Amino acid sequence: MIRQVCYLSYFTEQSGFIFPYELPQHYYAPGLFLIEQEHSGEHAYSYSFDAMDNGKRVTLQLIRVDEGNPYSTLYVVRTTHYGSFWFNVEKINPRLRYIGQNPKLTNHSDLSLVKTTDSDKLERICKNYDFFFIGSMLREGES
């Protein structure tokens, strides 16, 4: 199981998710933040979540707020300089799979969407401080 927030694009021509670098040339698809569920259907307590902070890649932790409840969907990323960012985790249709070639994600468990609870704060911090989340594309030397 991958315990990282991944940045994947939905490729409509094959009805599945792939990393942006796997998209065909001149094809555009917006990306989403996704995590892999445990085989039991629960979510892990924490996932690494890559971000850019003033041009520097940093790895933060997306942590479940209710430590004792593996079915809780509220997660938080706490930062030193920008405060806390809250996210909800939503299970998606289990038929939507990663269909790309990265061996780290083949035969994965069901995926869940990671959605901010405050997009205004994310946009404001990005604009004012050049900080934004990027997720992982599971490439060598990322973190």
PDB file of C-alpha atoms in Angstrom:
ATOM      1  CA  MET A   1       0.000   0.000   0.000  1.00  0.00           C
ATOM      2  CA  ILE A   2       1.205   3.484  -0.878  1.00  0.00           C
ATOM      3  CA  ARG A   3       0.880   5.903   2.040  1.00  0.00           C
ATOM      4  CA  GLN A   4       1.300   9.024  -0.067  1.00  0.00           C
ATOM      5  CA  VAL A   5      -1.201  11.465  -1.461  1.00  0.00           C
ATOM      6  CA  CYS A   6      -0.884  10.967  -5.220  1.00  0.00           C
ATOM      7  CA  TYR A   7      -1.653  13.489  -7.931  1.00  0.00           C
ATOM      8  CA  LEU A   8      -3.510  11.679 -10.714  1.00  0.00           C
ATOM      9  CA  SER A   9      -5.460  12.723 -13.799  1.00  0.00           C
ATOM     10  CA  TYR A  10      -8.617  11.037 -15.034  1.00  0.00           C
ATOM     11  CA  PHE A  11      -8.058   9.750 -18.562  1.00  0.00           C
ATOM     12  CA  THR A  12     -11.540   9.572 -20.106  1.00  0.00           C
ATOM     13  CA  GLU A  13     -10.461   7.585 -23.170  1.00  0.00           C
ATOM     14  CA  GLN A  14      -9.596   4.610 -20.963  1.00  0.00           C
ATOM     15  CA  SER A  15     -11.846   5.390 -17.970  1.00  0.00           C
ATOM     16  CA  GLY A  16      -9.164   5.409 -15.326  1.00  0.00           C
ATOM     17  CA  PHE A  17      -6.519   7.404 -13.509  1.00  0.00           C
ATOM     18  CA  ILE A  18      -2.972   7.988 -14.696  1.00  0.00           C
ATOM     19  CA  PHE A  19      -0.152  10.280 -13.676  1.00  0.00           C
ATOM     20  CA  PRO A  20       0.055  13.512 -15.701  1.00  0.00           C
ATOM     21  CA  TYR A  21       3.370  12.391 -17.226  1.00  0.00           C
ATOM     22  CA  GLU A  22       1.563   9.334 -18.631  1.00  0.00           C
ATOM     23  CA  LEU A  23      -1.021  11.388 -20.546  1.00  0.00           C
ATOM     24  CA  PRO A  24      -0.696  11.390 -24.322  1.00  0.00           C
ATOM     25  CA  GLN A  25       1.115  14.360 -25.799  1.00  0.00           C
ATOM     26  CA  HIS A  26      -1.135  17.453 -26.195  1.00  0.00           C
ATOM     27  CA  TYR A  27      -3.817  15.881 -23.946  1.00  0.00           C
ATOM     28  CA  TYR A  28      -5.031  17.878 -20.954  1.00  0.00           C
ATOM     29  CA  ALA A  29      -6.773  16.489 -17.895  1.00  0.00           C
ATOM     30  CA  PRO A  30      -6.939  18.239 -14.516  1.00  0.00           C
ATOM     31  CA  GLY A  31      -5.454  16.376 -11.590  1.00  0.00           C
ATOM     32  CA  LEU A  32      -6.914  15.177  -8.323  1.00  0.00           C
ATOM     33  CA  PHE A  33      -5.404  14.224  -4.993  1.00  0.00           C
ATOM     34  CA  LEU A  34      -6.038  10.554  -4.251  1.00  0.00           C
ATOM     35  CA  ILE A  35      -5.026   8.103  -1.529  1.00  0.00           C
ATOM     36  CA  GLU A  36      -5.115   4.341  -1.369  1.00  0.00           C
ATOM     37  CA  GLN A  37      -7.359   2.686   1.203  1.00  0.00           C
ATOM     38  CA  GLU A  38      -6.249  -0.217   3.367  1.00  0.00           C
ATOM     39  CA  HIS A  39      -7.418  -3.614   2.081  1.00  0.00           C
ATOM     40  CA  SER A  40     -10.014  -3.560   4.894  1.00  0.00           C
ATOM     41  CA  GLY A  41     -11.559  -0.388   3.413  1.00  0.00           C
ATOM     42  CA  GLU A  42     -10.244   1.800   6.223  1.00  0.00           C
ATOM     43  CA  HIS A  43      -7.936   4.739   5.651  1.00  0.00           C
ATOM     44  CA  ALA A  44      -4.458   4.850   7.160  1.00  0.00           C
ATOM     45  CA  TYR A  45      -3.793   7.168  10.088  1.00  0.00           C
ATOM     46  CA  SER A  46      -1.435   9.311   8.009  1.00  0.00           C
ATOM     47  CA  TYR A  47      -0.187   9.874   4.475  1.00  0.00           C
ATOM     48  CA  SER A  48       2.721  11.950   3.256  1.00  0.00           C
ATOM     49  CA  PHE A  49       1.576  14.967   1.246  1.00  0.00           C
ATOM     50  CA  ASP A  50       4.101  16.812  -0.925  1.00  0.00           C
ATOM     51  CA  ALA A  51       3.902  20.578  -1.309  1.00  0.00           C
ATOM     52  CA  MET A  52       5.926  23.422  -2.784  1.00  0.00           C
ATOM     53  CA  ASP A  53       7.023  26.139  -0.373  1.00  0.00           C
ATOM     54  CA  ASN A  54       8.680  29.097  -2.123  1.00  0.00           C
ATOM     55  CA  GLY A  55      10.045  26.874  -4.871  1.00  0.00           C
ATOM     56  CA  LYS A  56      11.246  24.128  -2.525  1.00  0.00           C
ATOM     57  CA  ARG A  57       9.605  20.700  -2.383  1.00  0.00           C
ATOM     58  CA  VAL A  58       8.587  19.722   1.155  1.00  0.00           C
ATOM     59  CA  THR A  59       6.875  16.614   2.494  1.00  0.00           C
ATOM     60  CA  LEU A  60       4.161  17.144   5.102  1.00  0.00           C
ATOM     61  CA  GLN A  61       1.815  14.728   6.869  1.00  0.00           C
ATOM     62  CA  LEU A  62      -1.913  14.379   6.211  1.00  0.00           C
ATOM     63  CA  ILE A  63      -3.162  13.060   9.571  1.00  0.00           C
ATOM     64  CA  ARG A  64      -6.570  11.698  10.552  1.00  0.00           C
ATOM     65  CA  VAL A  65      -8.092  14.017  13.158  1.00  0.00           C
ATOM     66  CA  ASP A  66      -9.909  11.287  15.105  1.00  0.00           C
ATOM     67  CA  GLU A  67      -7.010   8.993  15.969  1.00  0.00           C
ATOM     68  CA  GLY A  68      -9.199   6.189  17.257  1.00  0.00           C
ATOM     69  CA  ASN A  69     -11.628   5.992  14.360  1.00  0.00           C
ATOM     70  CA  PRO A  70     -10.203   4.415  11.184  1.00  0.00           C
ATOM     71  CA  TYR A  71     -13.428   5.337   9.343  1.00  0.00           C
ATOM     72  CA  SER A  72     -13.141   9.045  10.116  1.00  0.00           C
ATOM     73  CA  THR A  73     -12.881  11.122   6.956  1.00  0.00           C
ATOM     74  CA  LEU A  74     -11.533  14.388   8.390  1.00  0.00           C
ATOM     75  CA  TYR A  75      -7.771  14.882   8.002  1.00  0.00           C
ATOM     76  CA  VAL A  76      -5.442  17.807   8.654  1.00  0.00           C
ATOM     77  CA  VAL A  77      -2.040  19.018   7.486  1.00  0.00           C
ATOM     78  CA  ARG A  78      -0.362  21.265  10.038  1.00  0.00           C
ATOM     79  CA  THR A  79       2.328  23.646   8.819  1.00  0.00           C
ATOM     80  CA  THR A  80       4.766  25.810  10.736  1.00  0.00           C
ATOM     81  CA  HIS A  81       4.179  29.033   8.811  1.00  0.00           C
ATOM     82  CA  TYR A  82       0.729  28.791   7.200  1.00  0.00           C
ATOM     83  CA  GLY A  83      -1.503  27.187   9.814  1.00  0.00           C
ATOM     84  CA  SER A  84      -3.592  24.066   9.363  1.00  0.00           C
ATOM     85  CA  PHE A  85      -5.251  22.812   6.215  1.00  0.00           C
ATOM     86  CA  TRP A  86      -8.291  20.576   6.599  1.00  0.00           C
ATOM     87  CA  PHE A  87      -9.309  17.893   4.121  1.00  0.00           C
ATOM     88  CA  ASN A  88     -12.162  15.438   3.757  1.00  0.00           C
ATOM     89  CA  VAL A  89     -11.478  11.995   2.337  1.00  0.00           C
ATOM     90  CA  GLU A  90     -14.228  10.583   0.129  1.00  0.00           C
ATOM     91  CA  LYS A  91     -14.386   7.055  -1.187  1.00  0.00           C
ATOM     92  CA  ILE A  92     -14.907   6.896  -4.938  1.00  0.00           C
ATOM     93  CA  ASN A  93     -16.324   4.238  -7.219  1.00  0.00           C
ATOM     94  CA  PRO A  94     -14.038   1.200  -6.778  1.00  0.00           C
ATOM     95  CA  ARG A  95     -14.194   0.553 -10.531  1.00  0.00           C
ATOM     96  CA  LEU A  96     -12.168   3.738 -11.054  1.00  0.00           C
ATOM     97  CA  ARG A  97      -8.604   2.435 -10.977  1.00  0.00           C
ATOM     98  CA  TYR A  98      -5.087   3.506 -11.745  1.00  0.00           C
ATOM     99  CA  ILE A  99      -4.490   2.239 -15.296  1.00  0.00           C
ATOM    100  CA  GLY A 100      -0.985   3.555 -15.892  1.00  0.00           C
ATOM    101  CA  GLN A 101       2.362   1.800 -15.955  1.00  0.00           C
ATOM    102  CA  ASN A 102       3.933   2.791 -12.622  1.00  0.00           C
ATOM    103  CA  PRO A 103       4.645  -0.516 -10.828  1.00  0.00           C
ATOM    104  CA  LYS A 104       4.348   1.149  -7.407  1.00  0.00           C
ATOM    105  CA  LEU A 105       0.611   1.582  -7.916  1.00  0.00           C
ATOM    106  CA  THR A 106      -0.381  -1.512  -9.877  1.00  0.00           C
ATOM    107  CA  ASN A 107      -2.716  -3.889  -8.019  1.00  0.00           C
ATOM    108  CA  HIS A 108      -3.697  -1.114  -5.618  1.00  0.00           C
ATOM    109  CA  SER A 109      -6.579  -1.080  -3.164  1.00  0.00           C
ATOM    110  CA  ASP A 110      -9.583   1.176  -3.714  1.00  0.00           C
ATOM    111  CA  LEU A 111      -8.851   4.887  -4.017  1.00  0.00           C
ATOM    112  CA  SER A 112     -10.299   7.844  -2.133  1.00  0.00           C
ATOM    113  CA  LEU A 113     -10.428  11.505  -3.087  1.00  0.00           C
ATOM    114  CA  VAL A 114      -8.725  14.079  -0.827  1.00  0.00           C
ATOM    115  CA  LYS A 115     -10.676  17.370  -0.922  1.00  0.00           C
ATOM    116  CA  THR A 116      -9.923  20.604   0.886  1.00  0.00           C
ATOM    117  CA  THR A 117     -12.570  21.965   3.219  1.00  0.00           C
ATOM    118  CA  ASP A 118     -11.415  25.548   2.563  1.00  0.00           C
ATOM    119  CA  SER A 119     -10.376  26.273  -1.011  1.00  0.00           C
ATOM    120  CA  ASP A 120     -10.357  30.025  -0.299  1.00  0.00           C
ATOM    121  CA  LYS A 121      -7.579  29.600   2.271  1.00  0.00           C
ATOM    122  CA  LEU A 122      -5.564  27.403  -0.100  1.00  0.00           C
ATOM    123  CA  GLU A 123      -5.834  29.982  -2.865  1.00  0.00           C
ATOM    124  CA  ARG A 124      -4.981  32.884  -0.542  1.00  0.00           C
ATOM    125  CA  ILE A 125      -1.888  31.146   0.891  1.00  0.00           C
ATOM    126  CA  CYS A 126      -0.755  30.140  -2.595  1.00  0.00           C
ATOM    127  CA  LYS A 127      -1.093  33.667  -3.918  1.00  0.00           C
ATOM    128  CA  ASN A 128       0.405  35.440  -0.896  1.00  0.00           C
ATOM    129  CA  TYR A 129       3.160  33.003   0.116  1.00  0.00           C
ATOM    130  CA  ASP A 130       3.876  30.732  -2.882  1.00  0.00           C
ATOM    131  CA  PHE A 131       2.848  27.605  -0.954  1.00  0.00           C
ATOM    132  CA  PHE A 132       0.727  24.900  -2.555  1.00  0.00           C
ATOM    133  CA  PHE A 133       0.121  21.158  -2.409  1.00  0.00           C
ATOM    134  CA  ILE A 134       1.364  19.047  -5.312  1.00  0.00           C
ATOM    135  CA  GLY A 135       0.975  15.440  -4.171  1.00  0.00           C
ATOM    136  CA  SER A 136       3.233  12.697  -5.418  1.00  0.00           C
ATOM    137  CA  MET A 137       3.686  11.194  -8.851  1.00  0.00           C
ATOM    138  CA  LEU A 138       5.730   8.291  -7.407  1.00  0.00           C
ATOM    139  CA  ARG A 139       8.858   9.167  -9.341  1.00  0.00           C
ATOM    140  CA  GLU A 140      12.372   8.407  -8.182  1.00  0.00           C
ATOM    141  CA  GLY A 141      13.963  11.161  -6.102  1.00  0.00           C
ATOM    142  CA  GLU A 142      10.698  13.034  -5.491  1.00  0.00           C
ATOM    143  CA  SER A 143      10.948  13.633  -1.784  1.00  0.00           C
TER     144      SER A 143
END
